[in-house]
Coordinates of C-alpha atoms in Angstrom, one line a residue:
X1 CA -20.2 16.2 -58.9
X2 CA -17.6 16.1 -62.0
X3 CA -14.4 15.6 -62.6
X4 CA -12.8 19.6 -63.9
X5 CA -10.0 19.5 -66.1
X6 CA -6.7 21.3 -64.8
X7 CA -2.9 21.6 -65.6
X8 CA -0.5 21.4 -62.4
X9 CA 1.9 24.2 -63.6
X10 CA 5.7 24.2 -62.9
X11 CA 6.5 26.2 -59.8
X12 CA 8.3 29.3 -60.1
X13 CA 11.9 29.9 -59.3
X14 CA 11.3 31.1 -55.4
X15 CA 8.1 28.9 -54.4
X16 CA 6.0 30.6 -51.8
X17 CA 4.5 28.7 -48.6
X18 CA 1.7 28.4 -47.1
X19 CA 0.4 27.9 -43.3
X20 CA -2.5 25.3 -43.0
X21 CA -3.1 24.8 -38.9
X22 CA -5.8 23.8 -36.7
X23 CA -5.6 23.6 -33.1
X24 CA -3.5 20.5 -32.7
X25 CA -0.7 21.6 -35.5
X26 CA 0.1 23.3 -38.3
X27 CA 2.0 22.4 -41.6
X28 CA 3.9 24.7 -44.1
X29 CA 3.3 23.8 -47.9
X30 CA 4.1 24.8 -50.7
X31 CA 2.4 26.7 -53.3
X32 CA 1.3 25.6 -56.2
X33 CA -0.5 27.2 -59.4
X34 CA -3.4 24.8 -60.9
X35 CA -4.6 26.3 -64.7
X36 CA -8.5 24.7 -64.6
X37 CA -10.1 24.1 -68.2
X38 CA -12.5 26.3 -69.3
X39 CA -16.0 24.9 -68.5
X40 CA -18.8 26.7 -70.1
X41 CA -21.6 24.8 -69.0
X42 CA -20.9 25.5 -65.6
X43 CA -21.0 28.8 -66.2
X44 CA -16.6 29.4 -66.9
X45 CA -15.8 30.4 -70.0
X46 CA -12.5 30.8 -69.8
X47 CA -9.8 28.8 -68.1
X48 CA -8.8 30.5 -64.5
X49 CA -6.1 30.3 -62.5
X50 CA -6.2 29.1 -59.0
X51 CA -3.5 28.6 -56.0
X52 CA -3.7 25.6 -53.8
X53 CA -1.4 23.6 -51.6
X54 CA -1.1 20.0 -52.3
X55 CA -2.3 17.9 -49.3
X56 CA -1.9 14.5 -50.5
X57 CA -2.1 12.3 -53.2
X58 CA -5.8 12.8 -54.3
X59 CA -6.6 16.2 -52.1
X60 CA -5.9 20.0 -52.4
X61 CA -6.3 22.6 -50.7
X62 CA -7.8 26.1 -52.5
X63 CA -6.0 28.7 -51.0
X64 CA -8.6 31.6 -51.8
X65 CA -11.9 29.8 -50.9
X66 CA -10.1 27.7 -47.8
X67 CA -11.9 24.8 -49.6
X68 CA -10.3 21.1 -50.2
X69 CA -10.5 19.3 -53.4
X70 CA -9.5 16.1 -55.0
X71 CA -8.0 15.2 -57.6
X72 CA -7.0 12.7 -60.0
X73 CA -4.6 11.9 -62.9
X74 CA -5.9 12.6 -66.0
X75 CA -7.2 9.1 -67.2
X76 CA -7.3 7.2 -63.6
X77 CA -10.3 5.8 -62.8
X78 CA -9.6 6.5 -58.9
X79 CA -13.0 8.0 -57.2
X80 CA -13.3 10.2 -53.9
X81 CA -14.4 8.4 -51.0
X82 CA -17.5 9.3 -49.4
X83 CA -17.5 11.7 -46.6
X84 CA -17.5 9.2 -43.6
X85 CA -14.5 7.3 -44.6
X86 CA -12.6 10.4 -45.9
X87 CA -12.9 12.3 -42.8
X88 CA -11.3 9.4 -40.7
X89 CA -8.2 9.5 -43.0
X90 CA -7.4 13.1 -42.6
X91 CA -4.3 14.8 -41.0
X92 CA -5.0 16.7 -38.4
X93 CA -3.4 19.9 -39.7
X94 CA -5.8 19.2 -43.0
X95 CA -8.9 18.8 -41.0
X96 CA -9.8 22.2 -41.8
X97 CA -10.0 21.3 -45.5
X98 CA -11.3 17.8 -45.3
X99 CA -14.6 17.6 -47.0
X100 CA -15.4 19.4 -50.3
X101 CA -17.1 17.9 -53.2
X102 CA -15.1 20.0 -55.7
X103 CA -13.0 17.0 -57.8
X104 CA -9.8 18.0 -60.5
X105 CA -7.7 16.0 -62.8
X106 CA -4.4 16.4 -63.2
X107 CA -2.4 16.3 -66.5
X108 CA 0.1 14.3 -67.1
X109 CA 2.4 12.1 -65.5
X110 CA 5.1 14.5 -64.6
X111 CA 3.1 17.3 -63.1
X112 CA 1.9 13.9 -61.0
X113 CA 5.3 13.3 -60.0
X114 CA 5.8 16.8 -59.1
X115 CA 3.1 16.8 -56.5
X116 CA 4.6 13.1 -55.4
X117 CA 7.6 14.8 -55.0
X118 CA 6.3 17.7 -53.3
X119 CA 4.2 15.6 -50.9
X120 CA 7.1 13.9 -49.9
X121 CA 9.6 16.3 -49.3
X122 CA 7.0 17.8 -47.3
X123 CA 6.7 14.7 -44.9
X124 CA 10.5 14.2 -45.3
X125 CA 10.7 18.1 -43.6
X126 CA 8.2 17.1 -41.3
X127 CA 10.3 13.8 -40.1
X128 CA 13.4 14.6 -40.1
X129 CA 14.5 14.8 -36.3
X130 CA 12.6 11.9 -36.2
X131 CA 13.9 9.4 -38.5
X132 CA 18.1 10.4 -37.5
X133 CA 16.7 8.8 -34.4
X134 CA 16.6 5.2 -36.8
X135 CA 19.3 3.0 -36.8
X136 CA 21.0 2.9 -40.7
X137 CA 19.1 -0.4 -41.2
X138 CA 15.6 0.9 -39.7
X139 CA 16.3 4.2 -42.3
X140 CA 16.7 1.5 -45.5
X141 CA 13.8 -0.6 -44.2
X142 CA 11.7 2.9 -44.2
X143 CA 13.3 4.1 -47.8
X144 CA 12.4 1.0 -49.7
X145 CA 8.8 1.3 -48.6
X146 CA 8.3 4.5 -49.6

């Protein structure tokens, strides 16, 4: 297992969706374009161009293989958890994708906060019948934690 250098690039004008879903839900996500490093060692040449969807903070999914991944800012010393405890922290919709021992790094800190921000609209989408069913306080309470 290694760590495979990769540039989150920006998303295109109309961004394309998605459908991940299992038997208990499904979840429509956004598209995004990962540029890997070229990696000749393992037999790669030349960089290549990959679409995933972004499932959380540290895991992808690769939208041509149906694989997951992880990944990690490009200098962060964060590590994947081993299988056991990652398959307990899994959404169900993303149980599909949950195991993988393909690892990325992602460049920079603002394609970081693009998939922050991506993650969480996502979940926003997700909740929002739910949280206009919180009082104004309970909805501040919720906004300051995240």
């Amino acid at each position: 297992e290694r760590w495979w250098g990769a540039t989150l690039l920006p998303p295109p004008p109309v961004v394309e969706h998605h459908v991940l879903q299992d038997e208990d839900a499904s979840v429509k996500l956004p598209v995004r374009s990962l540029l890997y490093d070229a990696y000749p060692q393992g037999g790669f040449d030349e960089t290549s161009r990959e679409e995933v969807c972004l499932l959380s903070e540290h895991s992808l999914y690769l939208i041509t293989t149906g694989d997951a991944a992880h990944f990690r800012l490009e200098g962060s010393t964060w590590e994947a958890p081993k299988e056991e405890e990652e398959e307990n922290n899994v959404e169900p919709a993303a149980a599909a994708a949950a195991s993988s021992d393909q690892t990325i790094t992602i460049q920079g800190e603002e394609n970081l906060r693009t998939l922050l921000n991506s993650i969480l609209d996502n979940w926003l989408q997700k909740s929002k019948s739910k949280i206009s069913t919180l009082t104004p306080a309970q909805q501040h309470s919720m906004a300051e934690k995240i």
